[in-house]
mmCIF file of C-alpha atoms in Angstrom:
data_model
loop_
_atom_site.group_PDB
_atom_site.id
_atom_site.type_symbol
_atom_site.label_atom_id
_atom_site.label_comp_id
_atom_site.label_asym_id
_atom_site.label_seq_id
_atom_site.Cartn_x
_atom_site.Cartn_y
_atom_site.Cartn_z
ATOM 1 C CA UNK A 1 0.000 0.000 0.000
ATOM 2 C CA UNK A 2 1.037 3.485 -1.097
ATOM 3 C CA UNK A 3 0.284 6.686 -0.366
ATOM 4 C CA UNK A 4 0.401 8.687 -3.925
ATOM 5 C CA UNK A 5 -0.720 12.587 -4.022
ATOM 6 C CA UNK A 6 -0.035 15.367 -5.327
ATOM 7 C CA UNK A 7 0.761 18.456 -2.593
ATOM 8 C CA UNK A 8 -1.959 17.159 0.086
ATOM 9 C CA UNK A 9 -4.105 15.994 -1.913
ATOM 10 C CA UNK A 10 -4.411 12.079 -3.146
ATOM 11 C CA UNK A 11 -4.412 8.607 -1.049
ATOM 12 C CA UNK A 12 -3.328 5.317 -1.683
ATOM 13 C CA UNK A 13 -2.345 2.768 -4.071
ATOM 14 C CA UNK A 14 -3.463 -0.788 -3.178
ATOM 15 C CA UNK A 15 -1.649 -3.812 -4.970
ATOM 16 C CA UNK A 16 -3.576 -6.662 -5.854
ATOM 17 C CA UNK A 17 -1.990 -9.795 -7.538
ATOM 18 C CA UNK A 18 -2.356 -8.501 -11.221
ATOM 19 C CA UNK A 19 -3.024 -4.787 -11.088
ATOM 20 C CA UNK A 20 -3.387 -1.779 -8.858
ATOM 21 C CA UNK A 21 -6.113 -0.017 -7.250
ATOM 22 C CA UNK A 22 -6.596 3.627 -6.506
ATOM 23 C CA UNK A 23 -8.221 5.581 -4.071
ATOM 24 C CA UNK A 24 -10.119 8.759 -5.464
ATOM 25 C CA UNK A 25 -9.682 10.805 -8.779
ATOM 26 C CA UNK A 26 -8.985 14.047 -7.123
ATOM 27 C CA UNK A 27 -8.827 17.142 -8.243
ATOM 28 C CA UNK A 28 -8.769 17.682 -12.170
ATOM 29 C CA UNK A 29 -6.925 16.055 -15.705
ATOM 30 C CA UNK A 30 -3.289 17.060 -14.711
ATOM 31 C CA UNK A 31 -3.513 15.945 -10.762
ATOM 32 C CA UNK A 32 -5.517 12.164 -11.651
ATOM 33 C CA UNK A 33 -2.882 11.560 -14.859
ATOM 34 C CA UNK A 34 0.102 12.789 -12.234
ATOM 35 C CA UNK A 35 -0.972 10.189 -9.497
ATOM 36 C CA UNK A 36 -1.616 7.415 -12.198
ATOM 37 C CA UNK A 37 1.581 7.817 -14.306
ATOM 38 C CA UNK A 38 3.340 7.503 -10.257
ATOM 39 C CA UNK A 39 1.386 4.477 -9.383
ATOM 40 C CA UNK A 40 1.969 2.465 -12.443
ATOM 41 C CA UNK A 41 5.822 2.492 -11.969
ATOM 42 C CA UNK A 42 5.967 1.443 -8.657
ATOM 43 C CA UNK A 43 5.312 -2.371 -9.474
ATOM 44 C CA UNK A 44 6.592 -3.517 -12.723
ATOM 45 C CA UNK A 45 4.556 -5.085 -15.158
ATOM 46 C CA UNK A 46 0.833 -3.633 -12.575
ATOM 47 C CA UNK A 47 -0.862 -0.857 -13.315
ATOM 48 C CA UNK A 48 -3.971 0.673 -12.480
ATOM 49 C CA UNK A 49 -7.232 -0.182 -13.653
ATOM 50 C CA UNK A 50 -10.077 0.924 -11.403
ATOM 51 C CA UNK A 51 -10.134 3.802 -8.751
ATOM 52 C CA UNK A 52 -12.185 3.799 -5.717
ATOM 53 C CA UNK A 53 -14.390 7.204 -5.803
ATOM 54 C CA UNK A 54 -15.518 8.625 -2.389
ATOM 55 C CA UNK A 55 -18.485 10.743 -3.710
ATOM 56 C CA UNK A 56 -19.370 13.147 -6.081
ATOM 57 C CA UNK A 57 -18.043 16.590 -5.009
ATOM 58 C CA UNK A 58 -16.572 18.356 -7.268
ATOM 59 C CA UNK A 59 -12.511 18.025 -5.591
ATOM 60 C CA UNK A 60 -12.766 14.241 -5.413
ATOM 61 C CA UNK A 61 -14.706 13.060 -8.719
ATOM 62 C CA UNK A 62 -12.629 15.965 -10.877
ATOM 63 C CA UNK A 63 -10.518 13.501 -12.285
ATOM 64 C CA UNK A 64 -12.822 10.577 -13.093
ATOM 65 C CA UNK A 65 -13.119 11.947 -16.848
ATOM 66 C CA UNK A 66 -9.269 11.664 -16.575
ATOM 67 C CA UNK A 67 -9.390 8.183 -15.207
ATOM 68 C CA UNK A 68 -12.177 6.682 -17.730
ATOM 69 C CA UNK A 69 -9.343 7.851 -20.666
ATOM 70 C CA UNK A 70 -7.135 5.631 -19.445
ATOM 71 C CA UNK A 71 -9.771 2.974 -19.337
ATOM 72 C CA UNK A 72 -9.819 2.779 -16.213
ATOM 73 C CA UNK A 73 -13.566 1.101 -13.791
ATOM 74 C CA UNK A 74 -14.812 3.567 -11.327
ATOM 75 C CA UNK A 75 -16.217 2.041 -8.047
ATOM 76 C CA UNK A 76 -18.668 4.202 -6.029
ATOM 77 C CA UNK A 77 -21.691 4.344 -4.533
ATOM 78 C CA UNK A 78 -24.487 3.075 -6.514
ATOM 79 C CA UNK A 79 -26.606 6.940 -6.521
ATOM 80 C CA UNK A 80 -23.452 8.228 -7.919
ATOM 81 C CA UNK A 81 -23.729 6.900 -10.910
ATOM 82 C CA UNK A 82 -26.081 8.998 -12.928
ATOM 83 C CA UNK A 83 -23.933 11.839 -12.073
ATOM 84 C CA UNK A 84 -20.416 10.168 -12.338
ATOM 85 C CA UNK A 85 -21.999 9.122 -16.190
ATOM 86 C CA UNK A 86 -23.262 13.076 -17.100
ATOM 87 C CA UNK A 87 -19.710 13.826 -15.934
ATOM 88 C CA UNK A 88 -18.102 11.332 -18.446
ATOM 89 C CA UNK A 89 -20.762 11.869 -21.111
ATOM 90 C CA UNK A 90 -20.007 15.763 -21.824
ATOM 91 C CA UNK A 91 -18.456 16.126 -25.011
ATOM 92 C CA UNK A 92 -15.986 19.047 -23.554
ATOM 93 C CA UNK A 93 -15.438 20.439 -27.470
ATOM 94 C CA UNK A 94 -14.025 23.794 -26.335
ATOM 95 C CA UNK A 95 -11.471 22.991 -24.172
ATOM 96 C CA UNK A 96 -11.023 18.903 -24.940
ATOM 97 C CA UNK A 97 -9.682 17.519 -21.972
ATOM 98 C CA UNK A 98 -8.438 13.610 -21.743
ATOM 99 C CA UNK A 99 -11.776 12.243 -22.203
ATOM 100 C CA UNK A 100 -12.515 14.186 -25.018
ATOM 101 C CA UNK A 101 -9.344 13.581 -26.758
ATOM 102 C CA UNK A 102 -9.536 9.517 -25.929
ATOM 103 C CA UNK A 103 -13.279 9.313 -25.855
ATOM 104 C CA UNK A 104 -13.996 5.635 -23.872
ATOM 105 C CA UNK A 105 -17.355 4.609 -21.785
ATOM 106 C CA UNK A 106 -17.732 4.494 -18.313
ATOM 107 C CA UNK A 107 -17.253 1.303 -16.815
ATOM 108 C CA UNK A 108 -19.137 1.467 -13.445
ATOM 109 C CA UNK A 109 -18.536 -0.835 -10.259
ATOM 110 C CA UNK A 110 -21.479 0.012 -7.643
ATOM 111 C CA UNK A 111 -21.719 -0.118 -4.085
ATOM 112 C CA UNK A 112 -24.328 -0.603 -1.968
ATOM 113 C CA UNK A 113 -23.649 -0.909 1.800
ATOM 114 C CA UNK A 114 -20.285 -3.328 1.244
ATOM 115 C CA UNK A 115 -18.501 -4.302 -1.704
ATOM 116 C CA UNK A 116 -15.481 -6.745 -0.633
ATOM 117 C CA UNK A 117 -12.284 -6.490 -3.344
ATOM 118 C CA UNK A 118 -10.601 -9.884 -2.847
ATOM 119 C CA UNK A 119 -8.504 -11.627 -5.303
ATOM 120 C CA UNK A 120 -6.531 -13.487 -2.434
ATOM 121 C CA UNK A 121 -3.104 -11.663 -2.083
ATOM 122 C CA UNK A 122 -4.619 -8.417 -0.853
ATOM 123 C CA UNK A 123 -8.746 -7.673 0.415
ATOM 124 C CA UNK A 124 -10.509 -4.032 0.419
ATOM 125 C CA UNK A 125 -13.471 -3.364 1.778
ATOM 126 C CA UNK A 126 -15.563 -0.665 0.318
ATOM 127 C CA UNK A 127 -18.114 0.482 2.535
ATOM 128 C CA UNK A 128 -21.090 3.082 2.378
ATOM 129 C CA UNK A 129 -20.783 6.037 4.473
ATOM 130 C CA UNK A 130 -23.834 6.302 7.188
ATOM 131 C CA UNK A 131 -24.517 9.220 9.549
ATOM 132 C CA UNK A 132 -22.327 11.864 7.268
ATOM 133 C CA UNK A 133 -23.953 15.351 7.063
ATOM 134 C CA UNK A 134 -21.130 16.516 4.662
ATOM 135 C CA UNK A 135 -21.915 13.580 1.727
ATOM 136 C CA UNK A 136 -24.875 11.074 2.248
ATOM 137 C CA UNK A 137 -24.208 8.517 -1.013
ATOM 138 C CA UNK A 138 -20.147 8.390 -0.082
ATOM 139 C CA UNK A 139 -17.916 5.495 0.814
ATOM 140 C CA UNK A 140 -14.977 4.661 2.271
ATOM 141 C CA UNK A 141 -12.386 1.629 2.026
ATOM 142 C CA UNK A 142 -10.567 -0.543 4.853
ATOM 143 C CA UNK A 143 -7.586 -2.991 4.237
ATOM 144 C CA UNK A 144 -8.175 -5.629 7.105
ATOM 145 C CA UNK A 145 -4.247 -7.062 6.872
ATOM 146 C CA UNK A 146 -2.832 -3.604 7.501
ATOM 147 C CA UNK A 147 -5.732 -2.361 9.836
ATOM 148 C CA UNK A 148 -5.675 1.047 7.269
ATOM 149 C CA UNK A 149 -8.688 3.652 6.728
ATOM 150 C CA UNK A 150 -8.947 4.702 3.262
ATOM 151 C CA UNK A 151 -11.558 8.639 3.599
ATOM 152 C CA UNK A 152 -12.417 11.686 1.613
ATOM 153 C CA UNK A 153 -13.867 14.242 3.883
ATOM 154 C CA UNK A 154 -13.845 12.040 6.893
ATOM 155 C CA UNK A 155 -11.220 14.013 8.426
ATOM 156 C CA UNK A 156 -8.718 16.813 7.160
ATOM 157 C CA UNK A 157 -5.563 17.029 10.081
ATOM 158 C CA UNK A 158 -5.204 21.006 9.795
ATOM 159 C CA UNK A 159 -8.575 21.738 9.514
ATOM 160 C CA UNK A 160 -9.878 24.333 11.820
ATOM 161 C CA UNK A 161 -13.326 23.328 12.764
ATOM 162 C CA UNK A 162 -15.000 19.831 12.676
ATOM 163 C CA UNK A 163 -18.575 20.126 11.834
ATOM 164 C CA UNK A 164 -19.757 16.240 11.383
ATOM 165 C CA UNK A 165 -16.707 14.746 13.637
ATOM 166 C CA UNK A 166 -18.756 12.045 14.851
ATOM 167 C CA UNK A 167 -18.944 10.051 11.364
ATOM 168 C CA UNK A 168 -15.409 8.659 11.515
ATOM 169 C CA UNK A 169 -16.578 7.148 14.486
ATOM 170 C CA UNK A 170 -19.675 6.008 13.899
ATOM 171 C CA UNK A 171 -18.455 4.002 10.641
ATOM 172 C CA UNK A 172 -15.930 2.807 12.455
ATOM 173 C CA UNK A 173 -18.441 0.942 15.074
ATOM 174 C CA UNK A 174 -20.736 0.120 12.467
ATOM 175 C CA UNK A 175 -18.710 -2.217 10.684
ATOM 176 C CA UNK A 176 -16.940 -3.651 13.496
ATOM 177 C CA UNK A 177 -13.309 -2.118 12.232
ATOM 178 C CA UNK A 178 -10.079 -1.879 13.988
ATOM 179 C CA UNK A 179 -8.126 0.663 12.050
ATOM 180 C CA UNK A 180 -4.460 1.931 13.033
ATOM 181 C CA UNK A 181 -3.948 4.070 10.131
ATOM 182 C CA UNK A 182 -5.234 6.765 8.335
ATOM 183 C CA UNK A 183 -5.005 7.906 4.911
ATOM 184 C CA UNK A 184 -7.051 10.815 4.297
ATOM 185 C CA UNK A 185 -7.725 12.306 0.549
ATOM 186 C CA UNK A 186 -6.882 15.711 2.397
ATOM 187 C CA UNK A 187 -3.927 15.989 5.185
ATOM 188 C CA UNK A 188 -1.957 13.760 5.654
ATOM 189 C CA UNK A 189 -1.309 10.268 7.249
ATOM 190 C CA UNK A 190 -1.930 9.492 10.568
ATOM 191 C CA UNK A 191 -2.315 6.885 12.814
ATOM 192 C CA UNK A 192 -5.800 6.092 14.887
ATOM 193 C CA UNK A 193 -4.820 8.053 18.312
ATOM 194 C CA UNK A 194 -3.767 10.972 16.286
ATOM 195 C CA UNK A 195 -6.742 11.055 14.251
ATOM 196 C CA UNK A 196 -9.464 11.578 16.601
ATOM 197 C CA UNK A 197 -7.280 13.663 18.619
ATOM 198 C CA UNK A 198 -7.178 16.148 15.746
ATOM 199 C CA UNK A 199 -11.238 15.790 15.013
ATOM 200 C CA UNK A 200 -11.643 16.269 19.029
ATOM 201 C CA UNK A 201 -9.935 19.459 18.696
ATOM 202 C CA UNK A 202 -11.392 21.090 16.000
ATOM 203 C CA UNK A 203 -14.575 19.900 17.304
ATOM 204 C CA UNK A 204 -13.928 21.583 20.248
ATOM 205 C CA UNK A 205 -12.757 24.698 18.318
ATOM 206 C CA UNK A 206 -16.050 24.092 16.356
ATOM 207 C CA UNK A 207 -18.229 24.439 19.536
ATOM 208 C CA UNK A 208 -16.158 27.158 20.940
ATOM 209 C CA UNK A 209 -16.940 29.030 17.674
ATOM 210 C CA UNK A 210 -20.497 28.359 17.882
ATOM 211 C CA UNK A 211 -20.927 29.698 21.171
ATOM 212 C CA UNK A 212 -19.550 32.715 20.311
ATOM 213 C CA UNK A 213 -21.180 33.303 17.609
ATOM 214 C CA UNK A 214 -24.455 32.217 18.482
ATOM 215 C CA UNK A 215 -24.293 34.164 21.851
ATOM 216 C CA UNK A 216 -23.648 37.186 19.553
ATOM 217 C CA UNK A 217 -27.076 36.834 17.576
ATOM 218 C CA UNK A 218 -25.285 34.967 14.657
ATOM 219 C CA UNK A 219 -26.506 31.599 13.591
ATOM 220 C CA UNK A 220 -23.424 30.155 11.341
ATOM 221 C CA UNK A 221 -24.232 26.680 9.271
ATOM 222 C CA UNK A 222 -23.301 23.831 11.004
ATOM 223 C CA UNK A 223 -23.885 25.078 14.585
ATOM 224 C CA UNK A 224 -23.840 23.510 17.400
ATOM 225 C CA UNK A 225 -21.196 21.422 16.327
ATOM 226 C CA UNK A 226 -22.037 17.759 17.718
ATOM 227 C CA UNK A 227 -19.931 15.273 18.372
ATOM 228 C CA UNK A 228 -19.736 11.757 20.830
ATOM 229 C CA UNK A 229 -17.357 9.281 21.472
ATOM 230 C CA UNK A 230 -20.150 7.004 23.285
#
């Protein structure tokens, strides 16, 4: 397992037997191509061929059109796909972008609560995101053999506030995982301890900030901040 990005922005690279596996298509053409043309070298004769999407916000699902040039099978939730195949569908003649240049259809990989990748030499488990306020059809991955969290949006380590801390959590006890590392799409790595230490301080920070505000007549979004460890 790698972590590939480009500034702080990517996540990891996940060897299976014959070929590689990616973890979100962030950001736009050059970033997606950048993190792909990385991965493939780092095993000879693997390479890529389908990328784990997190959801459909604009940052993480700007490379997809980049991805499906290269032929590439998108996994995501299954209500992204209508959007994930406008996306791919646009004929972009103005400014032609990968796609357009190397015009290929999307090959599509749903998920509905669990989707297990298992070939033998290496499992992921792709789960659907519950109790997120941020992104409601959104997944997240877990290697069991390496106990490591796979997230877009889940956390960000120099964030400021926290307004939906409690998710990472929460997913966490749903499915009964045991994670000691975490590779975020945004931050960087960290392991479990230091992860919800950052969360519980910028939750804090988030709660602290809603007071304030809210005690000076000001409603801002998000407010009150709510998080549990229970």
């Amino acid at each position: 397992v790698w972590d590939v990005r480009y500034g702080n922005n990517g996540g990891a690279v996940v060897e299976f037997e014959d070929h590689l596996t990616m973890f979100e298509a962030h950001g736009n053409d050059t970033t997606t191509l950048a993190r792909l043309d990385l991965a493939n070298i780092l095993v000879p004769g693997k390479e890529v061929t389908e990328v784990i999407v997190s959801h459909h916000h604009f940052d993480h699902s700007g490379g997809v059109r980049a991805a499906v040039s290269r032929g590439l099978t998108i996994i995501a939730q299954r209500e992204n796909e209508g959007i994930l195949r406008e996306m791919v569908a646009r004929p972009a003649p103005n400014f032609p972008d990968a796609l357009a240049r190397n015009p290929r259809p999307l090959e599509f990989i749903p998920v509905d609560e669990h989707l297990a990748l298992d070939d033998g030499s290496m499992r992921v488990d792709v789960y659907h995101a519950v109790g997120h306020m941020h992104m409601a059809n959104a997944v997240f991955a877990y290697i069991p053999r390496h106990r490591i969290m796979l997230e877009g949006d889940f956390t960000t380590h120099n964030w400021d506030w926290h307004w939906w801390g409690g998710a990472y959590l929460d997913n966490v006890e749903r499915y009964g995982l045991d994670p000691a590392i975490n590779i975020p799409v945004h931050g960087i790595i960290t392991t479990f301890d230091e992860t919800i230490a950052a969360i519980e301080e910028q939750v804090q920070r988030a709660k602290d900030y809603c007071e304030q505000t809210m005690s000076d007549g000001f409603y801002y979004w998000g407010c009150p901040a709510q998080y549990s460890r229970d």
